Amino acid sequence: MNAQVQDVAKPAVTGSGTSLRSLADWVESVAALTRPAAIHWCDGSDAENAALIAKMEADGTLIRLNEETNPGSWLHRSHPDDVARVEHLTFVCTSEQDDAGPNNHWMSPADGHAQMDALFEGCMEGRTMYVIPYCMGPIESKIARCGVEITDSPYVVANMRIMTRMGAAALSRIEREGGFVRGLHSTGELDPNRRFIMHFPEELTIKSYGSGYGGNALLGKKCHALRIASHQARQEGWLAEHMLILGIENPQGETHYIAAAFPSACGKTNLAMLIPPEGYREKGWKVWTIGDDICWMRPGPDGRLYAINPEAGFFGVAPGTSAKSNPNALATIRKNTIFTNVGLTADNQPWWEGLDEGQPVIDWRGNDYDCSRGPAAHPNARFTVSAKQCPSYSEHAEDPTGVPISAIVFGGRRASLVPLVFEARDWTHGVLVGAAMGSETTAAATGQVGVMRRDPMAMKPFCGYNFADYFAHWLSFDRPGMKLPPIFHVNWFRKGADGRFLWPGFGENLRVLEWILDRAEGRAGAVETPIGHLPRADDLNLDGLDLDGAALQTLLTFDRDGWRAEFDSLGAYLDEFGARMPQALKDEHGRVVSALGR
Ligand code: SAT
Ligand code: MN
């Protein structure tokens, strides 16, 4: 009788299994805790994906979209309470609270594990547990790193297959290397009161419960490639950053690469896929996409920083994506795309606010669309799609050595004060410019939208350790033998008195990027101010741009009084980190404050 009960309880196993003892033991221990009905080792094959998709279509997790207009594409409607990252439920569990810093929610590792393991206990009963080996970065790249995510969500498996190099090749690398980041995920009951995203950087471990949303559930993305990787990067001398990477090819055929940090839902995907304005296109300018969200950079033998995109796909914001804002994205998502929380047209095409054509008849919750009840698509509705489908995807995106970075750009969403662009005087000043970043909050995280907050280097939600140590790590790159790129700050979001954006943005941003690259080459002019070097109107190529003189004036003005107040508030922010804040950064702050005068 007993033997029979044990037989029934033992989960059926499908897929390869592993020869790596530490991985096999971990999977076994997770199964003992979560008690799934079955275990499947994912190989990433087309057949496996087709079977998962069929299962999800049958149970309503995925809804087939119009096969003619959107072949191979699906709609997923998440639970209405599970539509964004949950920063208030995201923890970094380090032995010492100070190692996580005031920028993170902290719990002791023992308490974190106890709390999570209580949630995971028996949570996969009746479900299949999927084991997903994945690689962040080109599979042959030394800069790439591997992880294994265990999840009970087939939606997560399908998304991880697009967003990472997932399956057999990753498993072979893991078995060869022996080490990997451990991620355990369950959608649980999708109850916001039983939802936590916990990181244990010292153990290279992630535990996530109660959400199926991208940033909370696709553990290769923010949890691994930023929070855990930032910790690894600090130990090993590299940088894991919330940055897009793009290549700009000039008419001479030379391509220079820029890494740019912006907070979530501030246009990283649009900038990474930029289409040059007509005048530039005619002359032969081209823009190449390497990545739209995450950048891993490390010094090469020549002292330059080399970057890879650890991801293999885009998890982009759908609303606002249009033929004007991002035609490359529209072309990318025409097939084989998973849409989450968009609306539907009468003929089953995906629809979101800002799309130029079509009419919604069903909203993201699955109700008849009624504009008085809010938008058709959730403001944080997303598409998941392979980067390979992007018309501007760079052939160098798969280079194992990465691409050399010629300029680093920081940018926030700032309605006032912050000019269109300025250049930091040197690396230390540039680190201060990154630390000073502020931005208005967006729908990518739950909570109020449009509130200004400090978001250093766009890493506030993603740095897996104390920001004071993070700034010190950035400063440490300025050493003999390094050929560091210049650092810039941009603001596409400045508004006039009438509340309208002053800068046209989108493709026209190339004008600013051209100035940035010319500065990097020592070719473009600027005026020096206490906050850095600003272009004069003559220093920018504004040919063919219809921009009113007063708007341009505002965009390029340095407002001394406004910056004094900004630097007072920045000083108070840096002080929150106490003695751990590097003196060099405080000194740099002091230098700018005295240059601003009283
Ligand atoms: O939700 S994600 O974290 O994956 C995207 C984002 O907010 O940047
Ligand atoms: Mn992001």
Coordinates of C-alpha atoms and ligand atoms in Angstrom, one line a residue:
M1 CA 0.0 0.0 0.0
N2 CA 2.7 2.4 1.1
A3 CA 4.8 1.6 -2.0
Q4 CA 1.8 2.3 -4.2
V5 CA 1.2 5.7 -2.6
Q6 CA 4.9 6.6 -3.2
D7 CA 4.6 5.5 -6.8
V8 CA 1.6 7.7 -7.4
A9 CA 3.3 10.6 -5.7
K10 CA 6.5 10.4 -7.8
P11 CA 6.3 12.8 -10.6
A12 CA 6.7 11.6 -14.2
V13 CA 9.8 12.9 -15.8
T14 CA 10.1 13.9 -19.5
G15 CA 13.1 15.4 -21.3
S16 CA 16.8 14.9 -21.0
G17 CA 17.6 15.2 -17.3
T18 CA 21.2 16.1 -16.6
S19 CA 24.5 14.6 -15.9
L20 CA 25.4 17.5 -13.5
R21 CA 24.9 16.3 -10.0
S22 CA 24.4 19.7 -8.4
L23 CA 21.6 20.5 -10.9
A24 CA 19.9 17.1 -10.5
D25 CA 20.0 17.4 -6.7
W26 CA 18.5 20.9 -6.8
V27 CA 15.7 19.9 -9.2
E28 CA 15.0 16.9 -6.9
S29 CA 14.9 19.0 -3.8
V30 CA 12.6 21.6 -5.5
A31 CA 10.3 18.8 -6.6
A32 CA 10.2 17.4 -3.0
L33 CA 9.1 20.8 -1.8
T34 CA 6.6 21.8 -4.5
R35 CA 5.3 18.3 -5.2
P36 CA 4.5 18.6 -9.0
A37 CA 2.6 15.9 -10.9
A38 CA 5.3 15.9 -13.6
I39 CA 8.7 17.3 -14.4
H40 CA 9.7 18.4 -17.9
W41 CA 13.3 19.2 -18.8
C42 CA 13.0 21.8 -21.6
D43 CA 15.1 21.3 -24.7
G44 CA 14.0 24.5 -26.5
S45 CA 12.9 22.6 -29.6
D46 CA 10.2 23.6 -32.1
A47 CA 8.2 20.5 -31.2
E48 CA 8.3 21.2 -27.5
N49 CA 7.2 24.8 -28.1
A50 CA 4.4 23.6 -30.4
A51 CA 3.1 21.2 -27.7
L52 CA 3.2 23.8 -25.0
I53 CA 1.4 26.3 -27.2
A54 CA -1.3 23.8 -28.1
K55 CA -1.8 23.0 -24.4
M56 CA -2.1 26.8 -23.6
E57 CA -4.5 27.3 -26.5
A58 CA -6.6 24.4 -25.2
D59 CA -6.8 25.8 -21.7
G60 CA -7.3 29.4 -22.7
T61 CA -3.9 30.7 -21.5
L62 CA -3.2 31.8 -25.1
I63 CA -5.7 33.1 -27.7
R64 CA -4.8 32.6 -31.3
L65 CA -4.6 35.9 -33.3
N66 CA -5.6 36.5 -36.9
E67 CA -3.4 33.9 -38.8
E68 CA -3.4 36.1 -41.9
T69 CA -2.3 39.4 -40.4
N70 CA -0.4 38.0 -37.4
P71 CA 0.9 34.4 -38.2
G72 CA 2.1 32.4 -35.3
S73 CA 1.0 35.0 -32.8
W74 CA -0.9 34.8 -29.6
L75 CA -2.7 36.9 -27.0
H76 CA -2.3 36.3 -23.3
R77 CA -4.5 38.0 -20.7
S78 CA -2.8 38.1 -17.4
H79 CA -4.7 38.3 -14.1
P80 CA -5.8 42.0 -13.9
D81 CA -3.9 42.4 -10.6
D82 CA -0.7 41.0 -12.2
V83 CA 0.3 43.5 -14.9
A84 CA 3.7 45.0 -13.9
R85 CA 6.7 44.7 -11.7
V86 CA 6.1 44.9 -8.0
E87 CA 9.0 46.9 -6.5
H88 CA 7.5 47.0 -3.0
L89 CA 7.5 43.1 -3.0
T90 CA 11.0 42.7 -4.4
F91 CA 13.8 41.9 -1.9
V92 CA 17.5 41.6 -1.9
C93 CA 18.5 39.1 0.9
T94 CA 22.1 39.6 1.9
S95 CA 23.7 38.5 5.2
E96 CA 24.4 42.2 6.1
Q97 CA 21.5 44.6 5.5
D98 CA 24.0 47.3 4.5
D99 CA 25.1 45.2 1.6
A100 CA 21.7 45.6 0.0
G101 CA 21.6 49.3 0.8
P102 CA 18.8 51.8 1.2
N103 CA 18.0 51.3 -2.5
N104 CA 16.6 47.8 -1.8
H105 CA 14.1 46.1 0.4
W106 CA 16.0 43.7 2.6
M107 CA 15.4 40.5 4.4
S108 CA 17.9 38.2 6.0
P109 CA 18.6 35.1 3.8
A110 CA 17.2 32.8 6.5
D111 CA 14.0 34.7 6.8
G112 CA 13.7 35.1 3.0
H113 CA 14.1 31.4 2.4
A114 CA 11.7 30.5 5.2
Q115 CA 9.1 32.8 3.9
M116 CA 9.4 31.7 0.3
D117 CA 9.7 28.0 1.1
A118 CA 6.5 28.2 3.0
L119 CA 4.8 29.6 -0.1
F120 CA 6.4 27.0 -2.4
E121 CA 5.4 24.0 -0.2
G122 CA 3.1 21.8 -2.3
C123 CA 2.4 24.7 -4.7
M124 CA 2.9 22.6 -7.8
E125 CA 0.5 19.8 -6.9
G126 CA -1.3 18.7 -10.0
R127 CA 0.9 20.9 -12.2
T128 CA 3.9 20.3 -14.4
M129 CA 7.2 21.6 -13.2
Y130 CA 9.4 22.9 -16.1
V131 CA 13.2 23.0 -15.9
I132 CA 14.5 25.7 -18.2
P133 CA 18.3 25.8 -18.8
Y134 CA 19.1 29.1 -20.4
C135 CA 22.1 31.2 -21.4
M136 CA 22.2 35.0 -21.1
G137 CA 24.3 36.2 -24.1
P138 CA 25.6 34.4 -27.2
I139 CA 26.1 30.8 -26.3
E140 CA 29.8 30.9 -27.3
S141 CA 30.5 34.2 -25.5
K142 CA 32.8 34.3 -22.5
I143 CA 30.8 37.3 -21.3
A144 CA 27.6 35.2 -21.3
R145 CA 26.3 33.5 -18.2
C146 CA 23.9 30.6 -17.6
G147 CA 21.0 29.9 -15.3
V148 CA 18.3 27.4 -14.8
E149 CA 14.7 28.5 -14.1
I150 CA 12.2 26.1 -12.6
T151 CA 8.6 27.2 -13.1
D152 CA 5.1 25.8 -13.2
S153 CA 4.1 28.3 -15.9
P154 CA 4.1 27.2 -19.6
Y155 CA 3.6 30.9 -20.5
V156 CA 7.0 31.6 -18.8
V157 CA 8.6 28.7 -20.7
A158 CA 7.3 30.1 -24.0
N159 CA 8.5 33.6 -23.2
M160 CA 11.9 32.4 -21.9
R161 CA 12.4 30.6 -25.2
I162 CA 12.1 33.9 -27.0
M163 CA 14.0 36.1 -24.5
T164 CA 17.0 33.8 -23.8
R165 CA 19.0 31.1 -25.6
M166 CA 17.1 28.3 -23.9
G167 CA 17.4 24.5 -24.0
A168 CA 19.9 21.9 -25.0
A169 CA 22.8 24.1 -25.9
A170 CA 22.5 26.1 -22.7
L171 CA 22.3 22.8 -20.7
S172 CA 25.5 21.5 -22.3
R173 CA 27.3 24.7 -21.3
I174 CA 26.0 24.5 -17.8
E175 CA 27.1 20.9 -17.5
R176 CA 30.6 21.9 -18.8
E177 CA 30.9 24.9 -16.5
G178 CA 29.3 23.3 -13.4
G179 CA 27.9 26.7 -12.1
F180 CA 24.6 28.4 -12.8
V181 CA 22.2 30.9 -11.4
R182 CA 19.2 29.1 -9.7
G183 CA 15.8 30.6 -10.2
L184 CA 12.6 29.1 -8.7
H185 CA 9.3 30.4 -9.8
S186 CA 5.6 29.6 -9.3
T187 CA 2.6 31.6 -10.3
G188 CA 1.0 30.3 -7.1
E189 CA -2.5 31.7 -6.6
L190 CA -1.7 35.1 -8.3
D191 CA -2.7 36.6 -5.0
P192 CA -1.0 40.1 -4.6
N193 CA -0.9 39.3 -0.8
R194 CA 1.1 36.1 -1.5
R195 CA 3.6 37.6 -3.9
F196 CA 7.3 38.1 -3.5
I197 CA 10.4 38.4 -5.7
M198 CA 13.5 37.5 -3.6
H199 CA 17.1 37.6 -4.6
F200 CA 19.9 35.8 -2.7
P201 CA 23.0 37.3 -4.5
E202 CA 25.5 35.5 -2.2
E203 CA 24.0 32.2 -3.3
L204 CA 23.2 33.2 -6.9
T205 CA 19.6 32.3 -6.2
I206 CA 16.2 33.8 -7.1
K207 CA 12.8 32.8 -5.7
S208 CA 9.7 34.3 -7.2
Y209 CA 6.1 33.5 -6.2
G210 CA 2.7 34.7 -7.0
S211 CA 3.1 36.6 -10.3
G212 CA 3.3 35.6 -14.0
Y213 CA 4.3 39.0 -15.2
G214 CA 7.5 39.4 -17.3
G215 CA 9.9 41.2 -14.9
N216 CA 8.7 39.2 -12.0
A217 CA 8.5 35.8 -13.7
L218 CA 11.0 35.6 -16.6
L219 CA 13.8 35.2 -14.1
G220 CA 16.6 35.5 -16.8
K221 CA 15.7 39.1 -17.3
K222 CA 15.7 41.6 -14.4
C223 CA 16.2 39.1 -11.6
H224 CA 19.3 37.4 -13.2
A225 CA 20.6 39.7 -15.9
L226 CA 20.5 42.8 -13.6
R227 CA 20.0 42.1 -9.9
I228 CA 22.2 38.9 -9.6
A229 CA 24.5 39.9 -12.5
S230 CA 25.2 43.3 -11.0
H231 CA 26.5 41.6 -7.9
Q232 CA 28.6 39.2 -10.0
A233 CA 29.8 42.0 -12.1
R234 CA 31.1 43.9 -9.1
Q235 CA 33.0 40.9 -7.9
E236 CA 34.5 40.2 -11.3
G237 CA 35.2 43.7 -12.7
W238 CA 32.4 44.2 -15.2
L239 CA 29.1 46.1 -15.5
A240 CA 25.5 44.7 -15.8
E241 CA 23.4 47.7 -16.8
H242 CA 19.8 48.6 -17.7
M243 CA 20.9 49.9 -21.1
L244 CA 20.0 49.5 -24.7
I245 CA 22.9 49.1 -27.2
L246 CA 22.7 50.5 -30.7
G247 CA 25.2 50.9 -33.6
I248 CA 25.2 54.1 -35.7
E249 CA 26.7 53.6 -39.2
N250 CA 27.8 56.9 -40.8
P251 CA 28.0 57.6 -44.6
Q252 CA 31.7 56.5 -44.5
G253 CA 30.5 53.1 -43.5
E254 CA 32.0 53.3 -39.9
T255 CA 29.8 52.0 -37.1
H256 CA 30.1 53.3 -33.6
Y257 CA 28.2 51.8 -30.6
I258 CA 26.3 53.6 -27.9
A259 CA 25.0 52.2 -24.6
A260 CA 22.1 54.1 -23.1
A261 CA 20.3 53.8 -19.8
F262 CA 16.7 54.9 -19.5
P263 CA 14.1 53.8 -16.9
S264 CA 11.4 51.3 -17.9
A265 CA 8.9 52.5 -20.5
C266 CA 10.9 55.6 -21.4
G267 CA 11.6 54.7 -25.1
K268 CA 14.6 52.3 -25.0
T269 CA 13.1 50.0 -27.5
N270 CA 12.2 53.0 -29.8
L271 CA 15.7 54.4 -29.6
A272 CA 17.4 51.0 -30.1
M273 CA 15.4 50.6 -33.4
L274 CA 15.6 54.2 -34.5
I275 CA 15.0 55.0 -38.2
P276 CA 17.2 58.0 -39.3
P277 CA 15.3 61.2 -40.6
E278 CA 15.0 61.4 -44.3
G279 CA 18.0 63.8 -44.8
Y280 CA 20.2 61.3 -42.9
R281 CA 18.9 58.3 -44.8
E282 CA 19.7 60.0 -48.1
K283 CA 23.3 60.5 -47.0
G284 CA 23.6 56.8 -46.0
W285 CA 23.2 56.8 -42.2
K286 CA 22.0 53.6 -40.7
V287 CA 21.1 52.5 -37.2
W288 CA 21.7 48.9 -36.0
T289 CA 20.0 47.3 -33.0
I290 CA 22.0 45.2 -30.6
G291 CA 19.7 45.3 -27.6
D292 CA 16.8 47.3 -26.1
D293 CA 17.0 46.7 -22.3
I294 CA 20.1 45.1 -20.8
C295 CA 23.8 45.5 -21.5
W296 CA 26.7 43.6 -20.0
M297 CA 30.0 45.4 -20.5
R298 CA 33.6 44.5 -19.7
P299 CA 37.0 45.9 -20.5
G300 CA 38.7 44.4 -23.5
P301 CA 42.5 43.9 -23.9
D302 CA 42.7 47.4 -25.5
G303 CA 41.1 49.1 -22.4
R304 CA 37.8 49.8 -24.2
L305 CA 34.5 48.6 -22.8
Y306 CA 32.9 45.8 -24.9
A307 CA 29.2 45.1 -24.6
I308 CA 26.8 42.2 -25.3
N309 CA 23.1 42.1 -25.1
P310 CA 22.4 39.1 -22.7
E311 CA 18.9 38.7 -24.1
A312 CA 17.7 37.1 -27.3
G313 CA 14.4 38.9 -27.7
F314 CA 12.4 42.0 -26.9
F315 CA 9.8 42.4 -24.2
G316 CA 8.6 45.7 -25.3
V317 CA 5.8 48.1 -24.3
A318 CA 3.0 47.9 -27.0
P319 CA 1.0 51.1 -26.3
G320 CA 2.6 54.0 -28.3
T321 CA 4.3 51.6 -30.7
S322 CA 3.3 53.0 -34.1
A323 CA 4.5 53.6 -37.7
K324 CA 5.7 57.0 -36.5
S325 CA 7.3 56.0 -33.2
N326 CA 8.9 52.7 -34.2
P327 CA 8.2 51.1 -37.6
N328 CA 11.0 48.6 -37.0
A329 CA 9.2 47.3 -34.0
L330 CA 6.0 47.0 -35.9
A331 CA 7.8 45.0 -38.6
T332 CA 9.4 42.8 -35.9
I333 CA 6.1 41.9 -34.3
R334 CA 4.2 41.0 -37.4
K335 CA 4.6 37.2 -36.8
N336 CA 5.6 34.7 -34.1
T337 CA 4.9 37.2 -31.3
I338 CA 3.2 36.7 -27.8
F339 CA 1.2 39.8 -26.9
T340 CA 0.2 40.3 -23.3
N341 CA -2.7 42.5 -22.2
V342 CA -3.4 44.2 -25.5
G343 CA -6.9 44.8 -26.9
L344 CA -8.5 43.0 -30.0
T345 CA -10.1 44.2 -33.2
A346 CA -13.2 42.6 -34.6
D347 CA -11.1 40.4 -36.8
N348 CA -8.8 39.3 -34.0
Q349 CA -5.8 41.5 -34.6
P350 CA -3.9 42.9 -31.6
W351 CA -4.7 46.6 -30.8
W352 CA -3.3 49.2 -28.5
E353 CA -3.5 52.9 -28.0
G354 CA -1.3 54.8 -30.4
L355 CA -1.6 52.2 -33.2
D356 CA -2.4 54.0 -36.4
E357 CA -5.0 51.6 -37.7
G358 CA -7.9 49.4 -36.6
Q359 CA -10.5 49.7 -33.9
P360 CA -10.6 47.8 -30.6
V361 CA -13.8 45.9 -29.8
I362 CA -12.4 43.9 -26.9
D363 CA -10.2 45.3 -24.1
W364 CA -7.3 43.7 -22.4
R365 CA -9.5 42.2 -19.7
G366 CA -11.5 40.4 -22.4
N367 CA -14.6 42.7 -22.0
D368 CA -16.4 44.6 -24.8
Y369 CA -14.4 47.7 -25.3
D370 CA -15.9 50.8 -23.8
C371 CA -13.7 53.9 -23.8
S372 CA -15.3 55.2 -20.7
R373 CA -13.8 52.2 -18.8
G374 CA -10.2 53.0 -19.7
P375 CA -7.8 52.1 -22.5
A376 CA -8.2 49.0 -24.7
A377 CA -4.7 47.9 -24.0
H378 CA -3.2 48.0 -20.5
P379 CA -0.6 50.8 -20.4
N380 CA 2.1 48.2 -19.7
A381 CA 0.8 45.7 -22.3
R382 CA 3.8 44.0 -23.8
F383 CA 5.0 42.0 -26.9
T384 CA 7.6 39.2 -26.7
V385 CA 9.4 38.6 -29.9
S386 CA 12.7 37.2 -31.1
A387 CA 15.4 39.9 -31.8
K388 CA 16.2 38.0 -35.0
Q389 CA 12.9 39.3 -36.5
C390 CA 14.0 42.9 -36.2
P391 CA 14.9 44.5 -39.6
S392 CA 17.6 46.6 -37.9
Y393 CA 19.1 43.7 -35.8
S394 CA 22.9 44.0 -36.1
E395 CA 24.9 41.1 -37.4
H396 CA 27.3 41.9 -34.6
A397 CA 24.7 41.3 -31.9
E398 CA 25.8 37.7 -31.8
D399 CA 29.6 38.5 -31.7
P400 CA 31.0 36.6 -28.7
T401 CA 33.4 39.4 -27.9
G402 CA 30.7 42.1 -27.9
V403 CA 30.9 45.5 -29.5
P404 CA 33.2 48.4 -28.4
I405 CA 31.2 51.2 -26.8
S406 CA 32.0 54.8 -28.0
A407 CA 29.7 56.7 -25.7
I408 CA 27.5 56.1 -22.6
V409 CA 24.2 57.9 -22.4
F410 CA 22.0 58.4 -19.3
G411 CA 18.5 59.8 -19.7
G412 CA 15.3 60.3 -17.7
R413 CA 11.8 61.6 -18.2
R414 CA 12.1 65.2 -17.0
A415 CA 9.4 67.7 -17.9
S416 CA 11.5 70.7 -16.8
L417 CA 15.1 71.9 -16.0
V418 CA 17.2 69.2 -17.7
P419 CA 18.5 70.2 -21.2
L420 CA 18.2 68.1 -24.3
V421 CA 21.8 66.9 -24.0
F422 CA 25.0 67.6 -22.1
E423 CA 28.4 65.9 -21.8
A424 CA 30.1 65.1 -18.5
R425 CA 33.6 66.5 -18.1
D426 CA 35.2 63.2 -17.3
W427 CA 34.4 59.7 -16.0
T428 CA 34.0 60.8 -12.4
H429 CA 31.7 63.6 -13.3
G430 CA 29.9 61.2 -15.6
V431 CA 29.3 58.8 -12.7
L432 CA 27.8 61.7 -10.8
V433 CA 25.6 62.5 -13.8
G434 CA 24.4 58.9 -13.7
A435 CA 23.9 58.9 -10.0
A436 CA 21.9 62.1 -10.3
M437 CA 19.4 60.7 -12.8
G438 CA 15.8 61.3 -12.0
S439 CA 12.7 60.3 -13.8
E440 CA 8.9 60.3 -13.6
T441 CA 7.5 56.9 -12.8
T442 CA 5.8 54.8 -15.5
A443 CA 3.3 52.0 -15.7
A444 CA 6.1 49.4 -15.9
A445 CA 5.8 49.1 -12.1
T446 CA 2.7 49.1 -9.9
G447 CA 2.2 52.4 -8.0
Q448 CA 1.6 56.0 -9.0
V449 CA 2.6 57.1 -12.5
G450 CA 4.3 60.5 -13.2
V451 CA 6.0 61.0 -9.8
M452 CA 9.6 62.3 -10.0
R453 CA 12.1 60.0 -8.2
R454 CA 15.8 59.5 -8.2
D455 CA 16.7 56.5 -10.5
P456 CA 20.5 56.4 -10.7
M457 CA 21.6 54.9 -14.0
A458 CA 18.0 53.7 -14.4
M459 CA 19.0 51.0 -11.9
K460 CA 16.9 51.9 -8.9
P461 CA 14.7 48.8 -9.3
F462 CA 17.5 46.6 -10.5
C463 CA 20.8 47.1 -8.6
G464 CA 21.3 44.0 -6.5
Y465 CA 23.5 45.8 -3.9
N466 CA 24.1 49.0 -2.1
F467 CA 24.1 52.0 -4.6
A468 CA 27.1 53.5 -2.7
D469 CA 29.2 50.4 -3.6
Y470 CA 27.7 50.5 -7.1
F471 CA 28.9 54.0 -7.7
A472 CA 32.3 53.1 -6.2
H473 CA 32.4 50.1 -8.7
W474 CA 31.7 52.5 -11.6
L475 CA 34.4 54.9 -10.4
S476 CA 36.9 52.0 -10.2
F477 CA 37.0 51.7 -14.0
D478 CA 38.9 55.0 -14.2
R479 CA 42.4 53.5 -14.0
P480 CA 45.6 53.4 -16.0
G481 CA 45.2 51.4 -19.2
M482 CA 41.5 52.0 -19.6
K483 CA 40.1 53.9 -22.7
L484 CA 36.7 54.8 -21.2
P485 CA 34.0 56.3 -23.4
P486 CA 32.7 59.8 -22.6
I487 CA 29.4 60.0 -20.7
F488 CA 26.4 62.1 -21.7
H489 CA 22.9 62.9 -20.4
V490 CA 19.9 63.4 -22.6
N491 CA 16.3 64.4 -22.0
W492 CA 13.7 63.8 -24.8
F493 CA 10.8 64.6 -22.5
R494 CA 11.2 68.4 -21.8
K495 CA 7.8 70.1 -21.9
G496 CA 6.8 73.7 -22.7
A497 CA 4.4 75.9 -20.7
D498 CA 1.5 74.4 -22.7
G499 CA 2.5 70.9 -21.5
R500 CA 3.6 69.7 -24.9
F501 CA 6.9 68.0 -25.6
L502 CA 9.4 70.5 -27.0
W503 CA 11.6 68.0 -28.8
P504 CA 10.1 65.9 -31.6
G505 CA 12.0 62.8 -30.5
F506 CA 12.0 59.4 -32.2
G507 CA 14.1 59.4 -35.4
E508 CA 15.1 63.0 -34.8
N509 CA 17.0 61.8 -31.7
L510 CA 19.8 60.8 -34.2
R511 CA 20.7 64.5 -34.4
V512 CA 21.6 64.4 -30.8
L513 CA 23.4 61.0 -31.1
E514 CA 25.5 62.4 -34.0
W515 CA 26.6 65.3 -31.8
I516 CA 27.4 62.8 -29.1
L517 CA 29.6 60.7 -31.4
D518 CA 31.3 63.8 -32.8
R519 CA 32.1 64.9 -29.3
A520 CA 33.5 61.4 -28.6
E521 CA 35.8 61.9 -31.7
G522 CA 36.7 65.5 -30.6
R523 CA 34.9 67.0 -33.6
A524 CA 31.9 69.0 -32.3
G525 CA 31.6 72.3 -30.4
A526 CA 30.0 73.0 -27.1
V527 CA 29.9 75.5 -24.3
E528 CA 31.1 74.7 -20.8
T529 CA 28.7 75.1 -17.9
P530 CA 28.9 73.9 -14.3
I531 CA 26.7 70.8 -15.2
G532 CA 28.8 69.9 -18.2
H533 CA 29.2 70.7 -21.9
L534 CA 26.1 71.8 -23.8
P535 CA 25.8 72.1 -27.6
R536 CA 24.9 75.5 -29.0
A537 CA 22.2 75.5 -31.7
D538 CA 25.0 75.7 -34.3
D539 CA 26.7 72.6 -32.9
L540 CA 23.7 70.4 -33.8
N541 CA 22.6 69.3 -37.2
L542 CA 19.1 70.7 -37.4
D543 CA 18.7 70.6 -41.2
G544 CA 15.2 69.9 -42.3
L545 CA 13.9 70.0 -38.8
D546 CA 10.9 72.1 -38.1
L547 CA 11.6 73.3 -34.6
D548 CA 10.6 76.7 -33.3
G549 CA 13.4 79.0 -32.1
A550 CA 12.0 79.5 -28.6
A551 CA 11.7 75.7 -28.1
L552 CA 15.3 75.2 -29.2
Q553 CA 16.4 77.9 -26.8
T554 CA 14.6 76.2 -23.9
L555 CA 16.0 72.8 -24.8
L556 CA 19.6 74.1 -24.8
T557 CA 19.5 76.5 -21.9
F558 CA 21.3 76.0 -18.6
D559 CA 19.2 77.3 -15.7
R560 CA 21.6 78.1 -12.9
D561 CA 19.0 78.6 -10.2
G562 CA 17.1 75.5 -11.1
W563 CA 20.3 73.5 -11.0
R564 CA 21.3 74.9 -7.6
A565 CA 18.1 73.5 -6.2
E566 CA 18.6 70.2 -8.1
F567 CA 22.1 69.8 -6.6
D568 CA 20.9 70.6 -3.1
S569 CA 18.4 67.7 -3.4
L570 CA 21.1 65.5 -5.0
G571 CA 23.4 66.2 -2.0
A572 CA 20.7 65.1 0.4
Y573 CA 20.1 62.0 -1.6
L574 CA 23.8 61.0 -1.6
D575 CA 23.9 61.6 2.1
E576 CA 21.2 59.0 2.6
F577 CA 23.9 56.4 1.9
G578 CA 26.1 57.7 4.8
A579 CA 29.8 56.9 5.1
R580 CA 29.6 54.2 2.4
M581 CA 29.1 56.8 -0.3
P582 CA 32.5 57.2 -2.1
Q583 CA 34.3 60.4 -1.1
A584 CA 35.3 61.0 -4.8
L585 CA 31.6 61.3 -5.7
K586 CA 30.9 63.6 -2.8
D587 CA 33.9 65.7 -3.9
E588 CA 32.6 65.8 -7.4
H589 CA 29.2 66.9 -6.1
G590 CA 30.9 69.6 -4.1
R591 CA 32.9 70.8 -7.2
V592 CA 29.7 71.3 -9.2
V593 CA 28.0 73.0 -6.3
S594 CA 30.8 75.5 -6.0
A595 CA 30.8 76.1 -9.7
L596 CA 27.1 76.8 -9.5
G597 CA 27.8 79.5 -6.9
R598 CA 25.4 80.9 -4.4
Ligands
SAT1 O1 8.8 44.1 -16.7 S1 10.2 44.2 -17.1 O2 11.0 44.4 -16.0 O3 10.6 42.9 -17.8 C1 10.4 45.4 -18.2 C2 10.8 46.7 -17.5 O4 10.0 47.2 -16.7 O5 11.8 47.3 -17.9
MN2 MN 13.8 47.5 -18.6

